[in-house]
Amino acid sequence: MHTHATNLVRQRGTALVIGLVLLAVLTLLAITGMNTASTELLMAGSEQFRQNAFQASETGIEQAITTLAAVPQDGVPVVAPPTLVPNSTTDRYRTTSQYMGEDKDVPGFSAGKFAGLHYRIESTGTSLRNANAVHEQGAYLVASAGGGESVPELPGPPPVE
């Protein structure tokens, strides 16, 4: 009887040790899961800020296109100051517009009457957590052959006479 009682006490002690080991393993798994979830949350936030910077850069391109007629045709870049994106308090864009040259042979138009003015726009969008996006866009304005005045909203090539 004495050995049977001693084995029973040892079994109870072993069960306690196994239970504590399993509890420690479960605690480590829970801590690892929480750390992974926190890291994924930070990554998702960073991706959102990167998307905001991308959208800010695109907004800068669209705004710069509307002011191309004011860019001097001397080839010197025009750098606009950083500008807040509408309806945002954190996202900004900065644009650089530059005249690149003239094409006197505009397809679909009478030769010598119109010229194509080429521009390059670079827009840098910024958001929180130092998120940045840089985009370049080419633009082409149709102007009278003398240069200067752009022809607004041409419907297409003139009819052939």
Short mmCIF file of C-alpha atoms in Angstrom, two decimals:
data_model
loop_
_atom_site.label_atom_id
_atom_site.label_comp_id
_atom_site.label_asym_id
_atom_site.label_seq_id
_atom_site.Cartn_x
_atom_site.Cartn_y
_atom_site.Cartn_z
CA MET A 1 0.00 0.00 0.00
CA HIS A 2 2.80 2.30 0.76
CA THR A 3 4.14 2.24 -2.84
CA HIS A 4 0.71 2.75 -4.32
CA ALA A 5 0.19 5.94 -2.24
CA THR A 6 3.64 7.22 -3.20
CA ASN A 7 2.93 6.65 -6.94
CA LEU A 8 -0.37 8.51 -6.62
CA VAL A 9 1.35 11.55 -5.08
CA ARG A 10 4.02 11.47 -7.82
CA GLN A 11 1.34 11.31 -10.51
CA ARG A 12 -0.40 14.33 -9.03
CA GLY A 13 2.91 16.23 -9.03
CA THR A 14 3.55 15.25 -12.64
CA ALA A 15 0.09 16.44 -13.67
CA LEU A 16 0.80 19.79 -12.01
CA VAL A 17 4.11 20.17 -13.85
CA ILE A 18 2.53 19.21 -17.21
CA GLY A 19 -0.32 21.66 -16.56
CA LEU A 20 2.13 24.49 -15.81
CA VAL A 21 4.18 23.72 -18.94
CA LEU A 22 1.02 23.76 -21.09
CA LEU A 23 -0.07 27.04 -19.47
CA ALA A 24 3.36 28.56 -20.25
CA VAL A 25 3.14 27.41 -23.89
CA LEU A 26 -0.37 28.87 -24.26
CA THR A 27 0.82 32.16 -22.72
CA LEU A 28 3.72 32.36 -25.21
CA LEU A 29 1.34 31.65 -28.11
CA ALA A 30 -1.02 34.40 -26.91
CA ILE A 31 1.83 36.93 -26.59
CA THR A 32 3.14 36.02 -30.06
CA GLY A 33 -0.35 36.40 -31.52
CA MET A 34 -0.76 39.84 -29.93
CA ASN A 35 2.63 40.98 -31.26
CA THR A 36 1.74 39.75 -34.75
CA ALA A 37 -1.61 41.55 -34.64
CA SER A 38 0.07 44.78 -33.51
CA THR A 39 2.64 44.56 -36.31
CA GLU A 40 -0.08 43.92 -38.90
CA LEU A 41 -2.05 46.90 -37.59
CA LEU A 42 1.01 49.14 -38.02
CA MET A 43 1.56 47.78 -41.52
CA ALA A 44 -2.06 48.46 -42.48
CA GLY A 45 -1.76 52.02 -41.14
CA SER A 46 1.45 52.58 -43.10
CA GLU A 47 -0.24 51.31 -46.27
CA GLN A 48 -3.10 53.76 -45.70
CA PHE A 49 -0.64 56.65 -45.33
CA ARG A 50 1.17 55.51 -48.49
CA GLN A 51 -2.17 55.54 -50.33
CA ASN A 52 -2.86 59.04 -49.00
CA ALA A 53 0.53 60.21 -50.29
CA PHE A 54 -0.25 58.60 -53.67
CA GLN A 55 -3.59 60.43 -53.85
CA ALA A 56 -1.95 63.70 -52.79
CA SER A 57 0.59 63.32 -55.59
CA GLU A 58 -2.18 62.67 -58.11
CA THR A 59 -4.05 65.74 -56.86
CA GLY A 60 -0.88 67.78 -57.44
CA ILE A 61 -0.66 66.52 -61.05
CA GLU A 62 -4.29 67.47 -61.71
CA GLN A 63 -3.83 70.93 -60.19
CA ALA A 64 -0.60 71.56 -62.12
CA ILE A 65 -2.30 70.65 -65.41
CA THR A 66 -4.82 73.43 -64.85
CA THR A 67 -2.04 76.03 -64.60
CA LEU A 68 0.21 74.92 -67.48
CA ALA A 69 -0.63 78.00 -69.56
CA ALA A 70 1.15 80.12 -66.90
CA VAL A 71 4.41 78.11 -67.08
CA PRO A 72 7.03 80.20 -68.93
CA GLN A 73 8.41 78.72 -72.13
CA ASP A 74 12.04 79.37 -71.19
CA GLY A 75 12.61 75.84 -69.83
CA VAL A 76 13.09 77.02 -66.25
CA PRO A 77 11.10 74.78 -63.87
CA VAL A 78 8.27 76.38 -61.91
CA VAL A 79 8.17 74.97 -58.38
CA ALA A 80 4.89 75.46 -56.55
CA PRO A 81 4.95 75.67 -52.74
CA PRO A 82 3.67 72.71 -50.71
CA THR A 83 -0.12 72.75 -50.77
CA LEU A 84 -2.64 70.99 -48.55
CA VAL A 85 -4.92 68.54 -50.30
CA PRO A 86 -8.54 69.79 -50.15
CA ASN A 87 -10.44 68.36 -47.15
CA SER A 88 -7.21 67.17 -45.47
CA THR A 89 -5.19 68.59 -42.62
CA THR A 90 -2.14 66.35 -43.06
CA ASP A 91 -1.66 65.43 -46.73
CA ARG A 92 0.29 67.79 -49.01
CA TYR A 93 1.66 67.95 -52.52
CA ARG A 94 4.43 69.95 -54.18
CA THR A 95 4.66 70.26 -57.95
CA THR A 96 7.34 71.21 -60.43
CA SER A 97 6.23 72.09 -63.98
CA GLN A 98 8.67 72.60 -66.84
CA TYR A 99 8.31 73.50 -70.50
CA MET A 100 10.15 70.87 -72.55
CA GLY A 101 9.78 72.14 -76.11
CA GLU A 102 7.51 72.60 -79.11
CA ASP A 103 6.33 70.28 -81.85
CA LYS A 104 5.31 72.14 -85.00
CA ASP A 105 3.85 69.05 -86.66
CA VAL A 106 0.65 68.42 -84.70
CA PRO A 107 -1.12 65.37 -86.15
CA GLY A 108 -4.64 66.05 -87.41
CA PHE A 109 -4.25 69.82 -87.71
CA SER A 110 -3.34 72.08 -90.61
CA ALA A 111 0.42 72.22 -91.01
CA GLY A 112 1.98 75.36 -89.59
CA LYS A 113 -1.21 76.66 -87.93
CA PHE A 114 -0.85 74.89 -84.59
CA ALA A 115 2.00 73.77 -82.38
CA GLY A 116 2.16 71.19 -79.62
CA LEU A 117 3.72 72.51 -76.41
CA HIS A 118 5.28 69.76 -74.31
CA TYR A 119 5.48 69.99 -70.51
CA ARG A 120 6.71 67.74 -67.73
CA ILE A 121 5.05 67.79 -64.31
CA GLU A 122 6.53 66.16 -61.23
CA SER A 123 4.37 65.94 -58.13
CA THR A 124 5.47 64.78 -54.68
CA GLY A 125 2.70 63.80 -52.26
CA THR A 126 3.37 63.45 -48.54
CA SER A 127 1.32 62.07 -45.67
CA LEU A 128 1.86 61.03 -42.07
CA ARG A 129 4.68 58.67 -40.98
CA ASN A 130 6.91 60.14 -43.72
CA ALA A 131 4.89 58.48 -46.48
CA ASN A 132 5.90 59.88 -49.89
CA ALA A 133 4.87 59.29 -53.48
CA VAL A 134 6.52 60.92 -56.51
CA HIS A 135 4.77 60.91 -59.89
CA GLU A 136 5.76 62.35 -63.24
CA GLN A 137 3.30 63.26 -65.96
CA GLY A 138 3.79 64.60 -69.45
CA ALA A 139 1.35 67.14 -70.81
CA TYR A 140 0.74 68.45 -74.30
CA LEU A 141 -1.05 71.72 -75.07
CA VAL A 142 -2.16 72.70 -78.55
CA ALA A 143 -1.40 76.37 -79.28
CA SER A 144 -1.53 78.67 -82.26
CA ALA A 145 1.70 78.38 -84.29
CA GLY A 146 2.94 81.74 -83.00
CA GLY A 147 3.10 80.19 -79.50
CA GLY A 148 1.67 81.69 -76.38
CA GLU A 149 -2.10 81.32 -76.68
CA SER A 150 -3.41 77.83 -76.11
CA VAL A 151 -6.45 76.67 -78.01
CA PRO A 152 -9.12 75.73 -75.47
CA GLU A 153 -10.97 72.42 -75.79
CA LEU A 154 -10.56 71.57 -79.44
CA PRO A 155 -13.20 69.03 -80.44
CA GLY A 156 -10.80 67.11 -82.69
CA PRO A 157 -9.16 67.45 -86.07
CA PRO A 158 -10.68 70.11 -88.33
CA PRO A 159 -12.73 68.86 -91.28
CA VAL A 160 -10.81 68.24 -94.47
CA GLU A 161 -11.79 70.71 -97.18
#
